[in-house]
Amino acid sequence: MNCELKRLQQSILKFSHFGKSENGGVTRLTLTQPDVDARTQLIQMMEEINLRVSIDDLGNIYGTYEGKEDLPPIILGSHGDSVEKGGNFDGILGILGAYEVVKVLHENQIRLRHPIVVADFTNEEGVRFGPAMFCSGVLAGVYEEQKIFFTKDRKGITFQSALEQSGFNGLVENRLKDGTAYLELHIEQGPVLEALNKNIGVVEGIVGMNCLEIIVRGQSNHAGTTPMQMRKDPLMAATHLIDRLNDFLRKVDEELVFTIGQFDIFPNLHTVIPDQVKFTFDVRHKSEDIIKKAMTIVEQEINNVEEKTGCAIFRRVLWERETVIFDNSIVDSVETSTTALGYSYKRMYSGAGHDAQFLAKMMPTGMIFVPSKEGKSHCEEEYTSIDSCTNGVNVLLQTVLDLDKKLN
Ligand SMILES: [Zn+2]
């Protein structure tokens, strides 16, 4: 029993029209019209195969395929929103893959012991409303729900009123409370599987991260009249710091990744020595010890550069996440299912955050990755072949069958 490649291909194609962008990607921000259209389509598909559809007060959609026994459900899900000019696979593949699994069971008239829930979690990307993954985060008790409802988008519309306008403001009692397991199929969003020529990523967890905001303050002055040795230039200090961090952190561990994704310079005028620069410094690794080691180096280098340049350097933690380690029995089941299907695989950690990291606080959780062409994601070029998508859904199906037998 396998998933149907053609049907999966058609449903991916169908959803690629909801928010279609110029160059073949999608812009489907949370609860905007394209997201509403995609949700409506999903519910229609769920109803076609008689799933029991419910929506909670966060707009999360659940389609339940009833089981034979009175057991907590196995949940299969992901997110339907995208970033601006995102791709056709991030998130939506996990939902359509989950749907395909249930469709196959339905077609073959197979009832499992557990109910199977296909879930679409609201606002994973966090583009329209920050922070990312806030609806699964509320379910897991990570985020304060009252704050979440009053979070505003750039136009000043609150999440609460966006929910009301969309019609997807369901009932608090429909919230997902417990489950036997959570499984999320997702594109890798990185280059590793393709480079190693592996079919499947058996995901062991999500790497921890630490994101600092670093502010370097110097002294503004005239770009023409101030001799070099009399300057306190925060940009020069910042680049010196970054250069040293690049040297030292690369030696810590080859799996350590660090990024300066945001950089601002003030006042940003060509005739003025800046008085301040501000940038983010994001460090990720699966081992807390390695992250700690990296942060110690960051501290040391900040002190060194302060001393050397006379600029004041301030830092604060913007965002941190502990490494999430997925449940062994789920990871093993994904691995066994992959092997049984004859696919090659790599056990790996996710460098990106996913709803699964919060669901893991509620129930045993695992993820399945499929390769991303050239590692590209969060862009219109994002691509995963239909064969790879199908492999992923087959692993999802096998894992569900396996867990259904094993777990209570
Ligand atoms: Zn995603």
mmCIF file of C-alpha atoms and ligand atoms in Angstrom:
data_model
loop_
_atom_site.group_PDB
_atom_site.id
_atom_site.type_symbol
_atom_site.label_atom_id
_atom_site.label_comp_id
_atom_site.label_asym_id
_atom_site.label_seq_id
_atom_site.Cartn_x
_atom_site.Cartn_y
_atom_site.Cartn_z
ATOM 1 C CA MET A 1 0.000 0.000 0.000
ATOM 2 C CA ASN A 2 1.584 3.222 -1.179
ATOM 3 C CA CYS A 3 0.618 6.784 -1.851
ATOM 4 C CA GLU A 4 -0.391 7.845 -5.331
ATOM 5 C CA LEU A 5 2.228 9.974 -7.042
ATOM 6 C CA LYS A 6 -0.114 11.547 -9.598
ATOM 7 C CA ARG A 7 -2.700 12.538 -7.026
ATOM 8 C CA LEU A 8 -0.082 14.031 -4.725
ATOM 9 C CA GLN A 9 1.368 15.936 -7.667
ATOM 10 C CA GLN A 10 -2.060 17.317 -8.520
ATOM 11 C CA SER A 11 -2.757 18.454 -5.006
ATOM 12 C CA ILE A 12 0.647 20.186 -4.749
ATOM 13 C CA LEU A 13 -0.123 21.885 -8.063
ATOM 14 C CA LYS A 14 -3.595 22.874 -6.887
ATOM 15 C CA PHE A 15 -2.270 24.530 -3.740
ATOM 16 C CA SER A 16 0.500 26.292 -5.663
ATOM 17 C CA HIS A 17 -2.254 28.497 -7.109
ATOM 18 C CA PHE A 18 -3.271 29.853 -3.723
ATOM 19 C CA GLY A 19 -1.112 32.951 -3.535
ATOM 20 C CA LYS A 20 0.820 32.197 -6.714
ATOM 21 C CA SER A 21 3.655 34.681 -7.171
ATOM 22 C CA GLU A 22 5.211 35.923 -10.398
ATOM 23 C CA ASN A 23 8.050 33.454 -10.655
ATOM 24 C CA GLY A 24 6.152 30.322 -9.740
ATOM 25 C CA GLY A 25 6.351 30.568 -5.960
ATOM 26 C CA VAL A 26 3.657 31.553 -3.461
ATOM 27 C CA THR A 27 2.931 34.379 -1.074
ATOM 28 C CA ARG A 28 0.399 32.920 1.321
ATOM 29 C CA LEU A 29 0.644 34.872 4.526
ATOM 30 C CA THR A 30 -1.410 33.845 7.536
ATOM 31 C CA LEU A 31 -5.159 34.395 7.124
ATOM 32 C CA THR A 32 -4.801 36.529 3.998
ATOM 33 C CA GLN A 33 -7.137 35.636 1.128
ATOM 34 C CA PRO A 34 -4.761 33.047 -0.417
ATOM 35 C CA ASP A 35 -4.442 31.310 2.966
ATOM 36 C CA VAL A 36 -8.214 31.434 3.437
ATOM 37 C CA ASP A 37 -8.669 29.920 -0.052
ATOM 38 C CA ALA A 38 -6.162 27.162 0.700
ATOM 39 C CA ARG A 39 -7.866 26.419 4.026
ATOM 40 C CA THR A 40 -11.266 26.283 2.369
ATOM 41 C CA GLN A 41 -9.919 23.869 -0.229
ATOM 42 C CA LEU A 42 -8.341 21.695 2.463
ATOM 43 C CA ILE A 43 -11.587 21.484 4.414
ATOM 44 C CA GLN A 44 -13.477 20.584 1.254
ATOM 45 C CA MET A 45 -10.995 17.772 0.574
ATOM 46 C CA MET A 46 -11.303 16.581 4.162
ATOM 47 C CA GLU A 47 -15.069 16.498 3.905
ATOM 48 C CA GLU A 48 -14.891 14.553 0.635
ATOM 49 C CA ILE A 49 -13.429 11.624 2.546
ATOM 50 C CA ASN A 50 -15.657 12.152 5.574
ATOM 51 C CA LEU A 51 -13.045 13.422 7.978
ATOM 52 C CA ARG A 52 -14.498 15.116 11.028
ATOM 53 C CA VAL A 53 -13.371 18.719 10.645
ATOM 54 C CA SER A 54 -12.836 21.003 13.599
ATOM 55 C CA ILE A 55 -11.209 24.387 14.006
ATOM 56 C CA ASP A 56 -9.869 25.769 17.248
ATOM 57 C CA ASP A 57 -9.757 29.360 18.473
ATOM 58 C CA LEU A 58 -6.268 29.769 16.967
ATOM 59 C CA GLY A 59 -7.492 28.847 13.507
ATOM 60 C CA ASN A 60 -5.720 25.482 13.570
ATOM 61 C CA ILE A 61 -7.640 23.022 11.388
ATOM 62 C CA TYR A 62 -7.991 19.351 12.280
ATOM 63 C CA GLY A 63 -9.496 16.645 10.081
ATOM 64 C CA THR A 64 -10.021 13.429 12.003
ATOM 65 C CA TYR A 65 -10.182 9.980 10.454
ATOM 66 C CA GLU A 66 -11.775 7.958 13.215
ATOM 67 C CA GLY A 67 -10.041 4.903 14.632
ATOM 68 C CA LYS A 68 -11.361 1.579 15.897
ATOM 69 C CA GLU A 69 -10.328 2.139 19.481
ATOM 70 C CA ASP A 70 -10.787 4.918 21.961
ATOM 71 C CA LEU A 71 -7.168 6.087 21.877
ATOM 72 C CA PRO A 72 -5.531 9.501 21.592
ATOM 73 C CA PRO A 73 -4.941 10.301 17.922
ATOM 74 C CA ILE A 74 -1.809 10.126 15.839
ATOM 75 C CA ILE A 75 -1.432 13.629 14.436
ATOM 76 C CA LEU A 76 0.095 14.347 11.029
ATOM 77 C CA GLY A 77 0.519 17.953 10.136
ATOM 78 C CA SER A 78 2.414 21.058 9.187
ATOM 79 C CA HIS A 79 1.605 24.622 8.153
ATOM 80 C CA GLY A 80 -0.232 26.142 5.208
ATOM 81 C CA ASP A 81 1.226 29.640 5.376
ATOM 82 C CA SER A 82 4.333 30.705 3.502
ATOM 83 C CA VAL A 83 6.878 33.491 3.616
ATOM 84 C CA GLU A 84 6.677 36.283 1.055
ATOM 85 C CA LYS A 85 7.650 34.823 -2.308
ATOM 86 C CA GLY A 86 8.125 31.419 -0.771
ATOM 87 C CA GLY A 87 8.009 28.024 -2.423
ATOM 88 C CA ASN A 88 5.372 25.409 -3.171
ATOM 89 C CA PHE A 89 6.594 22.803 -0.700
ATOM 90 C CA ASP A 90 7.521 24.351 2.638
ATOM 91 C CA GLY A 91 4.763 23.399 5.069
ATOM 92 C CA ILE A 92 2.063 22.560 2.582
ATOM 93 C CA LEU A 93 3.788 19.286 1.637
ATOM 94 C CA GLY A 94 3.360 18.104 5.221
ATOM 95 C CA ILE A 95 -0.368 18.806 5.123
ATOM 96 C CA LEU A 96 -0.994 17.365 1.667
ATOM 97 C CA GLY A 97 1.203 14.377 2.518
ATOM 98 C CA ALA A 98 -0.798 13.794 5.691
ATOM 99 C CA TYR A 99 -3.997 14.080 3.694
ATOM 100 C CA GLU A 100 -2.698 11.588 1.131
ATOM 101 C CA VAL A 101 -1.938 9.080 3.910
ATOM 102 C CA VAL A 102 -5.514 9.271 5.151
ATOM 103 C CA LYS A 103 -6.859 9.196 1.604
ATOM 104 C CA VAL A 104 -4.988 5.928 0.982
ATOM 105 C CA LEU A 105 -6.375 4.428 4.202
ATOM 106 C CA HIS A 106 -9.858 5.586 3.270
ATOM 107 C CA GLU A 107 -9.602 4.152 -0.246
ATOM 108 C CA ASN A 108 -8.424 0.829 1.068
ATOM 109 C CA GLN A 109 -11.143 0.913 3.710
ATOM 110 C CA ILE A 110 -8.614 0.521 6.469
ATOM 111 C CA ARG A 111 -9.472 1.716 9.945
ATOM 112 C CA LEU A 112 -6.513 1.898 12.270
ATOM 113 C CA ARG A 113 -6.660 1.502 16.024
ATOM 114 C CA HIS A 114 -5.908 5.193 16.517
ATOM 115 C CA PRO A 115 -7.774 8.116 15.053
ATOM 116 C CA ILE A 116 -5.545 9.913 12.548
ATOM 117 C CA VAL A 117 -5.683 13.694 12.515
ATOM 118 C CA VAL A 118 -4.556 15.809 9.566
ATOM 119 C CA ALA A 119 -3.559 19.168 11.032
ATOM 120 C CA ASP A 120 -2.924 22.596 9.513
ATOM 121 C CA PHE A 121 -1.251 24.820 12.107
ATOM 122 C CA THR A 122 -1.793 28.557 11.773
ATOM 123 C CA ASN A 123 1.025 31.069 11.345
ATOM 124 C CA GLU A 124 4.126 28.905 11.408
ATOM 125 C CA GLU A 125 6.272 31.298 9.423
ATOM 126 C CA GLY A 126 5.585 34.249 11.663
ATOM 127 C CA VAL A 127 5.790 36.643 8.717
ATOM 128 C CA ARG A 128 2.447 38.359 9.158
ATOM 129 C CA PHE A 129 2.294 37.904 12.926
ATOM 130 C CA GLY A 130 5.401 37.277 15.014
ATOM 131 C CA PRO A 131 6.805 35.172 16.544
ATOM 132 C CA ALA A 132 6.996 32.122 14.304
ATOM 133 C CA MET A 133 5.024 28.969 15.174
ATOM 134 C CA PHE A 134 2.910 30.827 17.652
ATOM 135 C CA CYS A 135 -0.227 28.713 17.321
ATOM 136 C CA SER A 136 1.506 25.412 18.016
ATOM 137 C CA GLY A 137 3.387 27.385 20.673
ATOM 138 C CA VAL A 138 0.133 28.333 22.404
ATOM 139 C CA LEU A 139 -1.050 24.710 22.282
ATOM 140 C CA ALA A 140 2.171 23.646 23.984
ATOM 141 C CA GLY A 141 1.897 26.415 26.572
ATOM 142 C CA VAL A 142 5.048 28.137 25.339
ATOM 143 C CA TYR A 143 3.386 31.416 24.396
ATOM 144 C CA GLU A 144 0.940 33.452 26.386
ATOM 145 C CA GLU A 145 -2.251 33.278 24.451
ATOM 146 C CA GLN A 146 -3.571 36.714 25.358
ATOM 147 C CA LYS A 147 -0.460 38.342 23.923
ATOM 148 C CA ILE A 148 -0.784 36.277 20.771
ATOM 149 C CA PHE A 149 -4.359 37.357 20.058
ATOM 150 C CA PHE A 150 -3.394 41.021 20.268
ATOM 151 C CA THR A 151 -0.265 40.725 18.130
ATOM 152 C CA LYS A 152 -0.581 43.126 15.203
ATOM 153 C CA ASP A 153 0.519 42.839 11.609
ATOM 154 C CA ARG A 154 2.162 45.732 9.755
ATOM 155 C CA LYS A 155 -1.223 47.279 9.017
ATOM 156 C CA GLY A 156 -2.189 47.232 12.680
ATOM 157 C CA ILE A 157 -4.659 44.347 12.324
ATOM 158 C CA THR A 158 -4.606 42.064 15.349
ATOM 159 C CA PHE A 159 -4.392 38.303 15.018
ATOM 160 C CA GLN A 160 -7.776 38.140 16.757
ATOM 161 C CA SER A 161 -9.488 40.341 14.191
ATOM 162 C CA ALA A 162 -7.744 38.585 11.292
ATOM 163 C CA LEU A 163 -9.157 35.328 12.666
ATOM 164 C CA GLU A 164 -12.638 36.819 12.922
ATOM 165 C CA GLN A 165 -12.496 38.316 9.432
ATOM 166 C CA SER A 166 -11.322 35.033 7.942
ATOM 167 C CA GLY A 167 -14.091 33.022 9.575
ATOM 168 C CA PHE A 168 -11.504 30.592 10.936
ATOM 169 C CA ASN A 169 -12.010 31.571 14.565
ATOM 170 C CA GLY A 170 -13.075 28.239 15.973
ATOM 171 C CA LEU A 171 -13.622 27.014 19.484
ATOM 172 C CA VAL A 172 -11.125 26.857 22.301
ATOM 173 C CA GLU A 173 -12.437 23.399 23.222
ATOM 174 C CA ASN A 174 -11.320 22.123 19.808
ATOM 175 C CA ARG A 175 -7.678 22.720 20.630
ATOM 176 C CA LEU A 176 -5.400 19.743 20.297
ATOM 177 C CA LYS A 177 -4.791 18.478 23.814
ATOM 178 C CA ASP A 178 -3.105 15.154 23.621
ATOM 179 C CA GLY A 179 -1.969 12.651 21.099
ATOM 180 C CA THR A 180 -0.245 9.324 20.771
ATOM 181 C CA ALA A 181 2.311 10.801 18.397
ATOM 182 C CA TYR A 182 2.965 13.742 16.108
ATOM 183 C CA LEU A 183 4.629 13.296 12.731
ATOM 184 C CA GLU A 184 5.609 16.069 10.360
ATOM 185 C CA LEU A 185 6.795 15.557 6.816
ATOM 186 C CA HIS A 186 8.773 18.564 5.608
ATOM 187 C CA ILE A 187 11.291 19.560 2.987
ATOM 188 C CA GLU A 188 14.817 19.678 4.361
ATOM 189 C CA GLN A 189 15.332 23.351 3.421
ATOM 190 C CA GLY A 190 19.049 22.681 3.306
ATOM 191 C CA PRO A 191 21.565 21.037 0.951
ATOM 192 C CA VAL A 192 22.684 17.979 2.937
ATOM 193 C CA LEU A 193 20.396 15.206 1.631
ATOM 194 C CA GLU A 194 20.937 16.188 -1.992
ATOM 195 C CA ALA A 195 24.701 16.418 -1.520
ATOM 196 C CA LEU A 196 24.811 12.958 0.061
ATOM 197 C CA ASN A 197 22.324 11.607 -2.470
ATOM 198 C CA LYS A 198 19.947 10.349 0.234
ATOM 199 C CA ASN A 199 16.193 9.900 -0.220
ATOM 200 C CA ILE A 200 15.058 10.644 3.303
ATOM 201 C CA GLY A 201 16.173 12.583 6.349
ATOM 202 C CA VAL A 202 15.288 10.787 9.567
ATOM 203 C CA VAL A 203 15.099 13.781 11.866
ATOM 204 C CA GLU A 204 16.405 13.274 15.377
ATOM 205 C CA GLY A 205 15.614 16.731 16.654
ATOM 206 C CA ILE A 206 15.893 20.454 16.108
ATOM 207 C CA VAL A 207 19.115 22.258 16.879
ATOM 208 C CA GLY A 208 19.273 24.778 19.665
ATOM 209 C CA MET A 209 19.972 28.367 18.827
ATOM 210 C CA ASN A 210 20.970 31.566 20.423
ATOM 211 C CA CYS A 211 20.387 34.843 18.666
ATOM 212 C CA LEU A 212 22.015 37.978 20.041
ATOM 213 C CA GLU A 213 21.463 41.574 19.133
ATOM 214 C CA ILE A 214 24.801 43.351 19.248
ATOM 215 C CA ILE A 215 25.012 47.129 19.348
ATOM 216 C CA VAL A 216 28.338 48.880 18.877
ATOM 217 C CA ARG A 217 28.464 52.550 19.850
ATOM 218 C CA GLY A 218 31.179 54.946 18.756
ATOM 219 C CA GLN A 219 31.345 58.626 17.954
ATOM 220 C CA SER A 220 29.780 60.305 14.945
ATOM 221 C CA ASN A 221 31.879 62.889 13.207
ATOM 222 C CA HIS A 222 32.715 64.480 9.883
ATOM 223 C CA ALA A 223 33.987 61.986 7.309
ATOM 224 C CA GLY A 224 36.425 64.508 5.846
ATOM 225 C CA THR A 225 37.907 66.309 8.814
ATOM 226 C CA THR A 226 38.418 63.548 11.374
ATOM 227 C CA PRO A 227 41.845 61.848 11.096
ATOM 228 C CA MET A 228 41.729 58.058 11.159
ATOM 229 C CA GLN A 229 43.621 57.723 14.435
ATOM 230 C CA MET A 230 41.199 60.096 16.161
ATOM 231 C CA ARG A 231 38.042 58.206 15.264
ATOM 232 C CA LYS A 232 35.846 55.945 17.282
ATOM 233 C CA ASP A 233 34.171 54.212 14.366
ATOM 234 C CA PRO A 234 31.648 51.553 15.451
ATOM 235 C CA LEU A 235 31.449 50.024 11.983
ATOM 236 C CA MET A 236 35.181 49.354 11.932
ATOM 237 C CA ALA A 237 34.892 47.877 15.419
ATOM 238 C CA ALA A 238 31.959 45.703 14.345
ATOM 239 C CA THR A 239 33.693 44.377 11.240
ATOM 240 C CA HIS A 240 36.787 43.635 13.309
ATOM 241 C CA LEU A 241 34.640 41.756 15.811
ATOM 242 C CA ILE A 242 32.843 39.830 13.079
ATOM 243 C CA ASP A 243 36.113 38.928 11.421
ATOM 244 C CA ARG A 244 37.511 37.537 14.671
ATOM 245 C CA LEU A 245 34.311 35.620 15.437
ATOM 246 C CA ASN A 246 34.412 34.108 11.976
ATOM 247 C CA ASP A 247 37.991 32.939 12.588
ATOM 248 C CA PHE A 248 37.458 31.521 16.053
ATOM 249 C CA LEU A 249 33.975 30.034 15.755
ATOM 250 C CA ARG A 250 34.856 28.068 12.632
ATOM 251 C CA LYS A 251 37.345 26.147 14.733
ATOM 252 C CA VAL A 252 34.809 25.161 17.418
ATOM 253 C CA ASP A 253 32.900 22.452 15.558
ATOM 254 C CA GLU A 254 32.189 21.831 11.905
ATOM 255 C CA GLU A 255 28.439 21.579 12.537
ATOM 256 C CA LEU A 256 28.281 24.935 14.292
ATOM 257 C CA VAL A 257 26.573 27.533 12.099
ATOM 258 C CA PHE A 258 26.441 31.271 12.713
ATOM 259 C CA THR A 259 24.810 34.071 10.784
ATOM 260 C CA ILE A 260 24.582 37.831 10.755
ATOM 261 C CA GLY A 261 21.208 38.180 9.092
ATOM 262 C CA GLN A 262 20.433 41.743 9.971
ATOM 263 C CA PHE A 263 22.745 44.720 9.981
ATOM 264 C CA ASP A 264 21.907 48.377 10.491
ATOM 265 C CA ILE A 265 24.165 51.370 10.471
ATOM 266 C CA PHE A 266 23.282 54.795 11.879
ATOM 267 C CA PRO A 267 22.873 57.445 10.676
ATOM 268 C CA ASN A 268 23.749 55.732 7.370
ATOM 269 C CA LEU A 269 25.011 58.820 5.534
ATOM 270 C CA HIS A 270 28.042 58.822 3.288
ATOM 271 C CA THR A 271 29.572 61.954 4.825
ATOM 272 C CA VAL A 272 29.230 60.888 8.442
ATOM 273 C CA ILE A 273 31.242 58.456 10.538
ATOM 274 C CA PRO A 274 28.505 56.300 12.037
ATOM 275 C CA ASP A 275 27.744 56.546 15.719
ATOM 276 C CA GLN A 276 26.127 53.158 16.017
ATOM 277 C CA VAL A 277 25.782 49.814 14.284
ATOM 278 C CA LYS A 278 23.378 47.107 15.252
ATOM 279 C CA PHE A 279 23.372 43.524 14.052
ATOM 280 C CA THR A 280 22.032 40.108 14.910
ATOM 281 C CA PHE A 281 24.276 37.158 15.593
ATOM 282 C CA ASP A 282 22.546 33.797 15.336
ATOM 283 C CA VAL A 283 24.398 30.680 16.503
ATOM 284 C CA ARG A 284 23.046 27.128 16.138
ATOM 285 C CA HIS A 285 24.173 23.653 17.104
ATOM 286 C CA LYS A 286 22.550 20.507 18.465
ATOM 287 C CA SER A 287 24.856 20.408 21.492
ATOM 288 C CA GLU A 288 24.179 22.875 24.281
ATOM 289 C CA ASP A 289 27.844 22.634 25.264
ATOM 290 C CA ILE A 290 29.004 23.746 21.844
ATOM 291 C CA ILE A 291 26.580 26.671 21.905
ATOM 292 C CA LYS A 292 27.849 27.624 25.346
ATOM 293 C CA LYS A 293 31.407 27.408 24.106
ATOM 294 C CA ALA A 294 30.532 29.613 21.137
ATOM 295 C CA MET A 295 28.816 32.175 23.356
ATOM 296 C CA THR A 296 31.854 32.316 25.633
ATOM 297 C CA ILE A 297 34.003 33.135 22.616
ATOM 298 C CA VAL A 298 31.517 35.827 21.591
ATOM 299 C CA GLU A 299 31.760 37.354 25.084
ATOM 300 C CA GLN A 300 35.559 37.258 25.083
ATOM 301 C CA GLU A 301 35.823 38.812 21.660
ATOM 302 C CA ILE A 302 33.346 41.546 22.518
ATOM 303 C CA ASN A 303 35.527 42.446 25.496
ATOM 304 C CA ASN A 304 38.694 42.340 23.397
ATOM 305 C CA VAL A 305 37.279 44.552 20.682
ATOM 306 C CA GLU A 306 35.826 47.006 23.203
ATOM 307 C CA GLU A 307 39.219 47.367 24.778
ATOM 308 C CA LYS A 308 41.037 47.722 21.493
ATOM 309 C CA THR A 309 38.685 50.184 19.793
ATOM 310 C CA GLY A 310 37.222 52.196 22.641
ATOM 311 C CA CYS A 311 33.724 51.567 21.288
ATOM 312 C CA ALA A 312 31.078 50.367 23.720
ATOM 313 C CA ILE A 313 29.468 47.064 22.774
ATOM 314 C CA PHE A 314 26.103 45.997 24.163
ATOM 315 C CA ARG A 315 24.408 42.659 23.642
ATOM 316 C CA ARG A 316 21.117 41.112 24.535
ATOM 317 C CA VAL A 317 19.531 37.781 23.772
ATOM 318 C CA LEU A 318 16.822 38.258 21.162
ATOM 319 C CA TRP A 319 15.749 34.664 20.863
ATOM 320 C CA GLU A 320 16.915 31.347 22.188
ATOM 321 C CA ARG A 321 15.835 27.798 21.792
ATOM 322 C CA GLU A 322 17.091 24.708 23.491
ATOM 323 C CA THR A 323 17.835 21.728 21.313
ATOM 324 C CA VAL A 324 14.712 19.623 20.908
ATOM 325 C CA ILE A 325 15.406 15.905 20.895
ATOM 326 C CA PHE A 326 12.652 13.845 19.319
ATOM 327 C CA ASP A 327 11.292 10.709 20.924
ATOM 328 C CA ASN A 328 13.530 7.706 20.251
ATOM 329 C CA SER A 329 10.723 5.293 19.506
ATOM 330 C CA ILE A 330 9.296 7.644 16.870
ATOM 331 C CA VAL A 331 12.679 8.315 15.274
ATOM 332 C CA ASP A 332 13.394 4.579 15.208
ATOM 333 C CA SER A 333 10.009 3.906 13.645
ATOM 334 C CA VAL A 334 10.705 6.463 10.891
ATOM 335 C CA GLU A 335 14.071 4.798 10.312
ATOM 336 C CA THR A 336 12.623 1.271 10.198
ATOM 337 C CA SER A 337 9.880 2.379 7.810
ATOM 338 C CA THR A 338 12.418 4.079 5.545
ATOM 339 C CA THR A 339 14.559 0.951 5.459
ATOM 340 C CA ALA A 340 11.546 -1.278 4.805
ATOM 341 C CA LEU A 341 10.697 0.845 1.773
ATOM 342 C CA GLY A 342 14.251 0.498 0.479
ATOM 343 C CA TYR A 343 15.061 4.209 0.632
ATOM 344 C CA SER A 344 18.467 5.564 1.524
ATOM 345 C CA TYR A 345 18.529 7.945 4.469
ATOM 346 C CA LYS A 346 20.514 10.036 6.862
ATOM 347 C CA ARG A 347 19.769 10.606 10.528
ATOM 348 C CA MET A 348 20.043 14.334 11.023
ATOM 349 C CA TYR A 349 19.038 17.392 13.009
ATOM 350 C CA SER A 350 16.936 20.204 11.641
ATOM 351 C CA GLY A 351 18.623 23.582 11.548
ATOM 352 C CA ALA A 352 15.259 25.288 11.076
ATOM 353 C CA GLY A 353 12.410 25.585 13.547
ATOM 354 C CA HIS A 354 9.147 23.718 12.953
ATOM 355 C CA ASP A 355 5.791 23.261 14.675
ATOM 356 C CA ALA A 356 7.167 19.842 15.655
ATOM 357 C CA GLN A 357 9.466 21.490 18.195
ATOM 358 C CA PHE A 358 6.436 22.615 20.204
ATOM 359 C CA LEU A 359 4.337 19.517 19.575
ATOM 360 C CA ALA A 360 7.301 17.586 21.018
ATOM 361 C CA LYS A 361 6.450 19.160 24.376
ATOM 362 C CA MET A 362 2.989 17.599 24.194
ATOM 363 C CA MET A 363 3.575 14.135 22.781
ATOM 364 C CA PRO A 364 6.184 11.819 21.239
ATOM 365 C CA THR A 365 7.199 13.531 18.009
ATOM 366 C CA GLY A 366 9.223 12.892 14.885
ATOM 367 C CA MET A 367 9.893 14.439 11.491
ATOM 368 C CA ILE A 368 10.653 13.168 8.013
ATOM 369 C CA PHE A 369 12.710 15.257 5.587
ATOM 370 C CA VAL A 370 12.854 15.040 1.822
ATOM 371 C CA PRO A 371 15.647 16.679 -0.204
ATOM 372 C CA SER A 372 15.485 20.293 -1.334
ATOM 373 C CA LYS A 373 16.961 21.029 -4.757
ATOM 374 C CA GLU A 374 20.204 22.934 -4.236
ATOM 375 C CA GLY A 375 19.135 23.320 -0.624
ATOM 376 C CA LYS A 376 16.894 26.243 -1.539
ATOM 377 C CA SER A 377 13.883 27.217 0.546
ATOM 378 C CA HIS A 378 11.941 30.325 1.542
ATOM 379 C CA CYS A 379 12.299 31.394 -2.086
ATOM 380 C CA GLU A 380 10.382 30.870 -5.297
ATOM 381 C CA GLU A 381 13.002 28.431 -6.594
ATOM 382 C CA GLU A 382 12.286 26.021 -3.744
ATOM 383 C CA TYR A 383 11.816 22.605 -5.348
ATOM 384 C CA THR A 384 11.490 18.981 -4.353
ATOM 385 C CA SER A 385 10.819 16.410 -7.072
ATOM 386 C CA ILE A 386 7.496 14.605 -7.002
ATOM 387 C CA ASP A 387 9.396 11.328 -6.582
ATOM 388 C CA SER A 388 11.019 12.674 -3.434
ATOM 389 C CA CYS A 389 7.687 13.990 -2.147
ATOM 390 C CA THR A 390 6.119 10.597 -2.797
ATOM 391 C CA ASN A 391 8.950 8.832 -0.970
ATOM 392 C CA GLY A 392 8.337 11.094 1.998
ATOM 393 C CA VAL A 393 4.610 10.384 2.053
ATOM 394 C CA ASN A 394 5.270 6.647 1.801
ATOM 395 C CA VAL A 395 7.553 6.853 4.831
ATOM 396 C CA LEU A 396 4.873 8.846 6.636
ATOM 397 C CA LEU A 397 2.281 6.175 5.827
ATOM 398 C CA GLN A 398 4.546 3.284 6.864
ATOM 399 C CA THR A 399 5.436 5.046 10.100
ATOM 400 C CA VAL A 400 1.765 5.612 10.903
ATOM 401 C CA LEU A 401 1.022 1.913 10.316
ATOM 402 C CA ASP A 402 3.978 0.929 12.476
ATOM 403 C CA LEU A 403 3.160 3.297 15.337
ATOM 404 C CA ASP A 404 -0.500 2.344 15.225
ATOM 405 C CA LYS A 405 0.486 -1.226 16.048
ATOM 406 C CA LYS A 406 3.091 -0.362 18.665
ATOM 407 C CA LEU A 407 1.686 2.537 20.631
ATOM 408 C CA ASN A 408 -1.266 2.891 22.932
HETATM 409 ZN ZN ZN B 1 7.990 25.056 7.105
#
